[in-house]
PDB file of C-alpha atoms in Angstrom:
ATOM      1  CA  MET A   2       0.000   0.000   0.000  1.00 34.00           C
ATOM      2  CA  ARG A   3       1.388   3.388  -0.970  1.00 42.00           C
ATOM      3  CA  THR A   4       1.142   5.950   1.822  1.00 51.00           C
ATOM      4  CA  ASN A   5       0.334   9.619   1.293  1.00 60.00           C
ATOM      5  CA  ALA A   6       3.998  10.450   1.928  1.00 62.00           C
ATOM      6  CA  ARG A   7       5.075   8.225  -0.933  1.00 66.00           C
ATOM      7  CA  ARG A   8       2.398   9.747  -3.161  1.00 77.00           C
ATOM      8  CA  ILE A   9       3.872  13.189  -2.507  1.00 80.00           C
ATOM      9  CA  ARG A  10       7.328  12.132  -3.673  1.00 84.00           C
ATOM     10  CA  ALA A  11       5.975  10.150  -6.618  1.00 87.00           C
ATOM     11  CA  SER A  12       3.824  13.098  -7.702  1.00 89.00           C
ATOM     12  CA  ALA A  13       6.772  15.487  -7.544  1.00 91.00           C
ATOM     13  CA  THR A  14       8.834  13.091  -9.668  1.00 92.00           C
ATOM     14  CA  ARG A  15       6.086  12.589 -12.217  1.00 93.00           C
ATOM     15  CA  CYS A  16       5.201  16.288 -12.488  1.00 92.00           C
ATOM     16  CA  GLY A  17       8.833  17.193 -13.040  1.00 92.00           C
ATOM     17  CA  SER A  18       9.256  14.460 -15.637  1.00 93.00           C
ATOM     18  CA  ALA A  19       6.009  15.343 -17.409  1.00 93.00           C
ATOM     19  CA  SER A  20       7.170  18.937 -17.808  1.00 92.00           C
ATOM     20  CA  GLY A  21      10.154  17.730 -19.809  1.00 93.00           C
ATOM     21  CA  SER A  22      12.676  18.587 -17.111  1.00 94.00           C
ATOM     22  CA  ASP A  23      15.989  16.751 -16.807  1.00 95.00           C
ATOM     23  CA  THR A  24      16.655  13.877 -14.419  1.00 95.00           C
ATOM     24  CA  TYR A  25      18.741  15.925 -11.974  1.00 94.00           C
ATOM     25  CA  SER A  26      16.043  18.593 -11.581  1.00 95.00           C
ATOM     26  CA  THR A  27      13.303  15.977 -11.251  1.00 94.00           C
ATOM     27  CA  VAL A  28      15.139  14.133  -8.474  1.00 93.00           C
ATOM     28  CA  ALA A  29      15.837  17.483  -6.789  1.00 92.00           C
ATOM     29  CA  ALA A  30      12.088  18.222  -6.877  1.00 92.00           C
ATOM     30  CA  ALA A  31      11.297  14.870  -5.291  1.00 91.00           C
ATOM     31  CA  MET A  32      13.949  15.440  -2.642  1.00 90.00           C
ATOM     32  CA  SER A  33      12.581  18.902  -1.907  1.00 89.00           C
ATOM     33  CA  SER A  34       9.141  17.389  -1.303  1.00 87.00           C
ATOM     34  CA  LEU A  35      10.790  15.059   1.227  1.00 85.00           C
ATOM     35  CA  LYS A  36      12.759  17.757   3.020  1.00 86.00           C
ATOM     36  CA  GLY A  37      10.094  19.459   5.152  1.00 81.00           C
ATOM     37  CA  PRO A  38       9.834  18.939   8.934  1.00 82.00           C
ATOM     38  CA  LYS A  39       6.480  17.159   8.543  1.00 77.00           C
ATOM     39  CA  HIS A  40       8.142  14.587   6.304  1.00 75.00           C
ATOM     40  CA  GLY A  41      11.745  13.407   5.833  1.00 77.00           C
ATOM     41  CA  GLY A  42      13.139  16.499   7.539  1.00 83.00           C
ATOM     42  CA  ALA A  43      11.537  15.429  10.805  1.00 87.00           C
ATOM     43  CA  ASN A  44      14.850  13.941  11.982  1.00 91.00           C
ATOM     44  CA  ILE A  45      16.336  17.439  12.117  1.00 93.00           C
ATOM     45  CA  LYS A  46      13.363  18.658  14.151  1.00 94.00           C
ATOM     46  CA  VAL A  47      13.884  15.713  16.507  1.00 95.00           C
ATOM     47  CA  MET A  48      17.485  16.824  17.012  1.00 95.00           C
ATOM     48  CA  ASP A  49      16.376  20.425  17.653  1.00 96.00           C
ATOM     49  CA  MET A  50      13.717  19.205  20.088  1.00 96.00           C
ATOM     50  CA  MET A  51      16.207  17.071  22.018  1.00 97.00           C
ATOM     51  CA  GLU A  52      18.602  20.012  22.300  1.00 97.00           C
ATOM     52  CA  ASP A  53      15.740  22.114  23.626  1.00 97.00           C
ATOM     53  CA  ILE A  54      14.857  19.451  26.210  1.00 97.00           C
ATOM     54  CA  ARG A  55      18.487  19.253  27.380  1.00 97.00           C
ATOM     55  CA  ALA A  56      18.577  23.039  27.713  1.00 97.00           C
ATOM     56  CA  HIS A  57      15.449  23.144  29.898  1.00 97.00           C
ATOM     57  CA  VAL A  58      15.612  19.904  31.869  1.00 97.00           C
ATOM     58  CA  GLY A  59      18.361  19.735  34.458  1.00 89.00           C
ATOM     59  CA  ASP A  60      18.617  15.955  34.656  1.00 95.00           C
ATOM     60  CA  CYS A  61      17.493  14.199  31.465  1.00 94.00           C
ATOM     61  CA  ALA A  62      17.643  10.868  33.304  1.00 94.00           C
ATOM     62  CA  ASP A  63      14.850  12.150  35.562  1.00 97.00           C
ATOM     63  CA  LYS A  64      11.721  10.793  33.891  1.00 97.00           C
ATOM     64  CA  ASP A  65       9.405  13.041  35.879  1.00 97.00           C
ATOM     65  CA  ALA A  66      11.280  16.155  34.747  1.00 97.00           C
ATOM     66  CA  VAL A  67      11.341  14.962  31.129  1.00 97.00           C
ATOM     67  CA  ALA A  68       7.623  14.118  31.275  1.00 97.00           C
ATOM     68  CA  ASP A  69       6.830  17.551  32.682  1.00 97.00           C
ATOM     69  CA  TYR A  70       8.648  19.306  29.852  1.00 97.00           C
ATOM     70  CA  LEU A  71       7.185  17.001  27.193  1.00 97.00           C
ATOM     71  CA  GLY A  72       3.780  17.962  28.555  1.00 97.00           C
ATOM     72  CA  LYS A  73       4.628  21.619  27.937  1.00 97.00           C
ATOM     73  CA  ILE A  74       5.690  20.789  24.369  1.00 97.00           C
ATOM     74  CA  ILE A  75       2.394  18.987  23.717  1.00 96.00           C
ATOM     75  CA  ASP A  76       0.464  21.870  25.291  1.00 96.00           C
ATOM     76  CA  ARG A  77       2.190  24.307  22.898  1.00 96.00           C
ATOM     77  CA  GLU A  78       3.966  26.046  25.763  1.00 97.00           C
ATOM     78  CA  ALA A  79       7.523  25.022  24.867  1.00 97.00           C
ATOM     79  CA  PHE A  80       9.955  24.361  21.997  1.00 97.00           C
ATOM     80  CA  ASP A  81       8.367  25.546  18.704  1.00 95.00           C
ATOM     81  CA  LYS A  82       4.867  25.711  20.227  1.00 96.00           C
ATOM     82  CA  LYS A  83       3.426  23.481  17.500  1.00 94.00           C
ATOM     83  CA  GLY A  84       2.306  20.883  20.026  1.00 94.00           C
ATOM     84  CA  LEU A  85       4.207  18.100  18.263  1.00 92.00           C
ATOM     85  CA  VAL A  86       6.641  15.558  19.661  1.00 94.00           C
ATOM     86  CA  TYR A  87       8.700  15.082  16.528  1.00 93.00           C
ATOM     87  CA  GLY A  88       9.552  11.535  15.509  1.00 89.00           C
ATOM     88  CA  MET A  89       6.421  10.182  17.201  1.00 87.00           C
ATOM     89  CA  GLY A  90       3.539   8.797  15.176  1.00 72.00           C
ATOM     90  CA  HIS A  91       3.000   7.509  11.650  1.00 58.00           C
ATOM     91  CA  ALA A  92       0.098   7.604   9.208  1.00 54.00           C
ATOM     92  CA  VAL A  93       0.112   3.808   8.826  1.00 55.00           C
ATOM     93  CA  TYR A  94       2.076   2.331  11.743  1.00 54.00           C
ATOM     94  CA  SER A  95       0.227   2.823  15.023  1.00 57.00           C
ATOM     95  CA  LEU A  96       1.410  -0.014  17.263  1.00 59.00           C
ATOM     96  CA  SER A  97       5.010   0.236  16.094  1.00 65.00           C
ATOM     97  CA  ASP A  98       7.155   1.210  13.134  1.00 75.00           C
ATOM     98  CA  PRO A  99       9.022  -2.029  12.283  1.00 80.00           C
ATOM     99  CA  ARG A 100      11.890  -0.018  10.813  1.00 80.00           C
ATOM    100  CA  GLU A 101      12.390   1.785  14.121  1.00 83.00           C
ATOM    101  CA  ARG A 102      12.190  -1.439  16.140  1.00 85.00           C
ATOM    102  CA  ILE A 103      15.043  -2.976  14.141  1.00 89.00           C
ATOM    103  CA  PHE A 104      17.002   0.264  13.874  1.00 91.00           C
ATOM    104  CA  LYS A 105      16.934   0.961  17.619  1.00 92.00           C
ATOM    105  CA  ARG A 106      19.117  -2.055  18.464  1.00 92.00           C
ATOM    106  CA  TYR A 107      21.905  -0.736  16.255  1.00 96.00           C
ATOM    107  CA  VAL A 108      21.464   2.817  17.528  1.00 96.00           C
ATOM    108  CA  GLU A 109      22.075   1.594  21.084  1.00 96.00           C
ATOM    109  CA  GLN A 110      25.242  -0.240  20.028  1.00 97.00           C
ATOM    110  CA  LEU A 111      26.554   2.829  18.195  1.00 97.00           C
ATOM    111  CA  ALA A 112      25.744   5.078  21.162  1.00 98.00           C
ATOM    112  CA  GLU A 113      27.838   2.842  23.421  1.00 97.00           C
ATOM    113  CA  GLU A 114      30.716   2.870  20.943  1.00 97.00           C
ATOM    114  CA  LYS A 115      30.558   6.674  20.585  1.00 98.00           C
ATOM    115  CA  HIS A 116      30.152   7.242  24.355  1.00 97.00           C
ATOM    116  CA  ARG A 117      26.708   8.801  23.838  1.00 97.00           C
ATOM    117  CA  THR A 118      24.736   6.567  26.203  1.00 97.00           C
ATOM    118  CA  ALA A 119      23.414   9.560  28.177  1.00 96.00           C
ATOM    119  CA  ASP A 120      21.942  10.983  24.976  1.00 97.00           C
ATOM    120  CA  PHE A 121      20.482   7.597  24.077  1.00 97.00           C
ATOM    121  CA  GLU A 122      18.839   7.416  27.501  1.00 97.00           C
ATOM    122  CA  LEU A 123      17.067  10.710  26.801  1.00 97.00           C
ATOM    123  CA  TYR A 124      15.741   9.353  23.512  1.00 96.00           C
ATOM    124  CA  ARG A 125      14.602   6.189  25.244  1.00 95.00           C
ATOM    125  CA  ASN A 126      12.817   8.200  27.949  1.00 96.00           C
ATOM    126  CA  VAL A 127      11.014  10.330  25.362  1.00 96.00           C
ATOM    127  CA  GLU A 128      10.068   7.180  23.436  1.00 93.00           C
ATOM    128  CA  GLU A 129       8.537   5.723  26.603  1.00 94.00           C
ATOM    129  CA  LEU A 130       6.835   8.844  27.942  1.00 96.00           C
ATOM    130  CA  ALA A 131       5.545  10.626  24.840  1.00 94.00           C
ATOM    131  CA  PRO A 132       2.888   8.064  23.775  1.00 90.00           C
ATOM    132  CA  VAL A 133       1.343   8.112  27.251  1.00 91.00           C
ATOM    133  CA  LEU A 134       1.286  11.907  27.424  1.00 94.00           C
ATOM    134  CA  ILE A 135      -0.075  12.277  23.880  1.00 91.00           C
ATOM    135  CA  ALA A 136      -2.864   9.819  24.692  1.00 89.00           C
ATOM    136  CA  GLN A 137      -3.738  11.711  27.856  1.00 90.00           C
ATOM    137  CA  LYS A 138      -3.550  15.239  26.497  1.00 89.00           C
ATOM    138  CA  ARG A 139      -4.760  14.711  22.925  1.00 84.00           C
ATOM    139  CA  ARG A 140      -7.186  11.879  23.641  1.00 79.00           C
ATOM    140  CA  ILE A 141      -5.499   9.787  20.941  1.00 73.00           C
ATOM    141  CA  PHE A 142      -5.826   6.127  21.832  1.00 69.00           C
ATOM    142  CA  LYS A 143      -5.204   4.364  18.518  1.00 72.00           C
ATOM    143  CA  GLY A 144      -1.535   4.081  19.425  1.00 73.00           C
ATOM    144  CA  VAL A 145       1.404   6.425  18.907  1.00 82.00           C
ATOM    145  CA  SER A 146       4.886   5.038  18.493  1.00 82.00           C
ATOM    146  CA  PRO A 147       8.265   6.357  17.350  1.00 87.00           C
ATOM    147  CA  ASN A 148       8.937   6.298  13.631  1.00 85.00           C
ATOM    148  CA  VAL A 149      12.232   5.827  11.819  1.00 83.00           C
ATOM    149  CA  ASP A 150      12.927   9.592  11.940  1.00 87.00           C
ATOM    150  CA  PHE A 151      13.081   9.501  15.727  1.00 91.00           C
ATOM    151  CA  TYR A 152      16.570   7.972  15.873  1.00 93.00           C
ATOM    152  CA  SER A 153      17.953   8.624  12.380  1.00 93.00           C
ATOM    153  CA  GLY A 154      19.162  12.170  13.087  1.00 94.00           C
ATOM    154  CA  PHE A 155      20.888  10.963  16.243  1.00 96.00           C
ATOM    155  CA  VAL A 156      22.728   8.327  14.201  1.00 96.00           C
ATOM    156  CA  TYR A 157      23.743  10.835  11.526  1.00 96.00           C
ATOM    157  CA  ASP A 158      25.053  13.109  14.268  1.00 97.00           C
ATOM    158  CA  MET A 159      27.098  10.299  15.845  1.00 98.00           C
ATOM    159  CA  LEU A 160      28.559   9.536  12.415  1.00 97.00           C
ATOM    160  CA  GLY A 161      29.562  13.165  11.923  1.00 97.00           C
ATOM    161  CA  ILE A 162      27.210  13.833   9.001  1.00 96.00           C
ATOM    162  CA  PRO A 163      26.276  17.543   8.647  1.00 95.00           C
ATOM    163  CA  ARG A 164      22.592  18.320   9.197  1.00 92.00           C
ATOM    164  CA  GLU A 165      22.214  19.822   5.729  1.00 90.00           C
ATOM    165  CA  MET A 166      22.963  16.344   4.345  1.00 93.00           C
ATOM    166  CA  TYR A 167      20.380  14.425   6.415  1.00 92.00           C
ATOM    167  CA  THR A 168      17.617  14.532   3.804  1.00 89.00           C
ATOM    168  CA  ALA A 169      20.009  13.628   0.999  1.00 89.00           C
ATOM    169  CA  VAL A 170      21.301  10.580   2.895  1.00 91.00           C
ATOM    170  CA  PHE A 171      17.758   9.536   3.784  1.00 86.00           C
ATOM    171  CA  ALA A 172      16.734   9.851   0.112  1.00 88.00           C
ATOM    172  CA  ILE A 173      19.532   7.820  -1.474  1.00 90.00           C
ATOM    173  CA  ALA A 174      17.668   4.499  -1.491  1.00 88.00           C
ATOM    174  CA  ARG A 175      14.480   6.186  -2.721  1.00 89.00           C
ATOM    175  CA  ILE A 176      16.076   7.492  -5.919  1.00 93.00           C
ATOM    176  CA  VAL A 177      15.700   4.040  -7.493  1.00 93.00           C
ATOM    177  CA  GLY A 178      11.922   4.200  -7.047  1.00 93.00           C
ATOM    178  CA  TRP A 179      11.769   7.809  -8.223  1.00 93.00           C
ATOM    179  CA  SER A 180      13.701   6.821 -11.336  1.00 94.00           C
ATOM    180  CA  ALA A 181      11.168   4.061 -12.047  1.00 94.00           C
ATOM    181  CA  HIS A 182       8.330   6.604 -11.795  1.00 94.00           C
ATOM    182  CA  ARG A 183      10.235   8.948 -14.114  1.00 95.00           C
ATOM    183  CA  LEU A 184      10.858   6.263 -16.739  1.00 95.00           C
ATOM    184  CA  GLU A 185       7.224   5.163 -16.671  1.00 94.00           C
ATOM    185  CA  GLU A 186       6.076   8.762 -17.076  1.00 93.00           C
ATOM    186  CA  LEU A 187       8.410   9.398 -20.016  1.00 93.00           C
ATOM    187  CA  ILE A 188       7.713   6.113 -21.818  1.00 93.00           C
ATOM    188  CA  CYS A 189       4.012   5.602 -21.175  1.00 92.00           C
ATOM    189  CA  MET A 190       2.588   9.110 -20.901  1.00 87.00           C
ATOM    190  CA  ASP A 191       4.774  11.876 -22.371  1.00 81.00           C
ATOM    191  CA  LYS A 192       2.100  14.444 -21.533  1.00 88.00           C
ATOM    192  CA  ILE A 193       2.314  17.360 -19.125  1.00 90.00           C
ATOM    193  CA  ILE A 194       0.482  16.921 -15.833  1.00 89.00           C
ATOM    194  CA  ARG A 195      -1.830  19.775 -14.902  1.00 82.00           C
ATOM    195  CA  PRO A 196      -3.138  19.293 -11.353  1.00 75.00           C
ATOM    196  CA  ALA A 197      -6.747  20.384 -10.909  1.00 77.00           C
ATOM    197  CA  TYR A 198      -7.837  22.316  -7.844  1.00 75.00           C
ATOM    198  CA  MET A 199     -11.314  23.201  -6.673  1.00 78.00           C
ATOM    199  CA  SER A 200     -11.743  26.648  -5.179  1.00 78.00           C
ATOM    200  CA  VAL A 201     -13.234  26.719  -1.696  1.00 81.00           C
ATOM    201  CA  MET A 202     -13.604  30.504  -1.774  1.00 80.00           C
ATOM    202  CA  ASN A 203     -16.982  31.995  -1.013  1.00 80.00           C
ATOM    203  CA  GLU A 204     -17.659  34.577  -3.689  1.00 74.00           C
ATOM    204  CA  LYS A 205     -19.195  37.783  -2.440  1.00 71.00           C
ATOM    205  CA  THR A 206     -22.443  38.532  -4.161  1.00 64.00           C
ATOM    206  CA  GLU A 207     -24.102  41.936  -4.312  1.00 57.00           C
TER     207      GLU A 207
END
């Protein structure tokens, strides 16, 4: 099943290809659609959020203190005041994101090797506390779990990858799929895509 997120990237690739643009520009368009903080750029927002928590919570090993500050984030009183715990939740995966479950084991090993276990403990505390607080404060009971973006920025940071490269690294494996969409568009369609929109404006009548 193709999720809405994948449709966004596929649409960007197909629209760019249908316009007659070159492969580089088309891939850049798809990557740009992935970059935002509500999508593939969420790992950067997770990093920013964790830095904000460290700056405002004296002891990040203190679960009560972390929970209190997470509550302020959810209540739009702290961090970017959007009310979001970045890296938590997924449009399809509610009980768990299988990618994150597998990934987490390796993240813990890398954190030990890089002497970042204190940072990993903060992530683990947020992972444990956030779903409970979101359920309580937002009345969301379908299940909220960390997604793959929750730990990926932390791993990139431990590997010394600059933040401006996070989206590009995350997108590498997806370029194969984007290329398949591009080839199909060029071979099978060869016609410009013109998205249709319906106006929701209420026209003023005299």
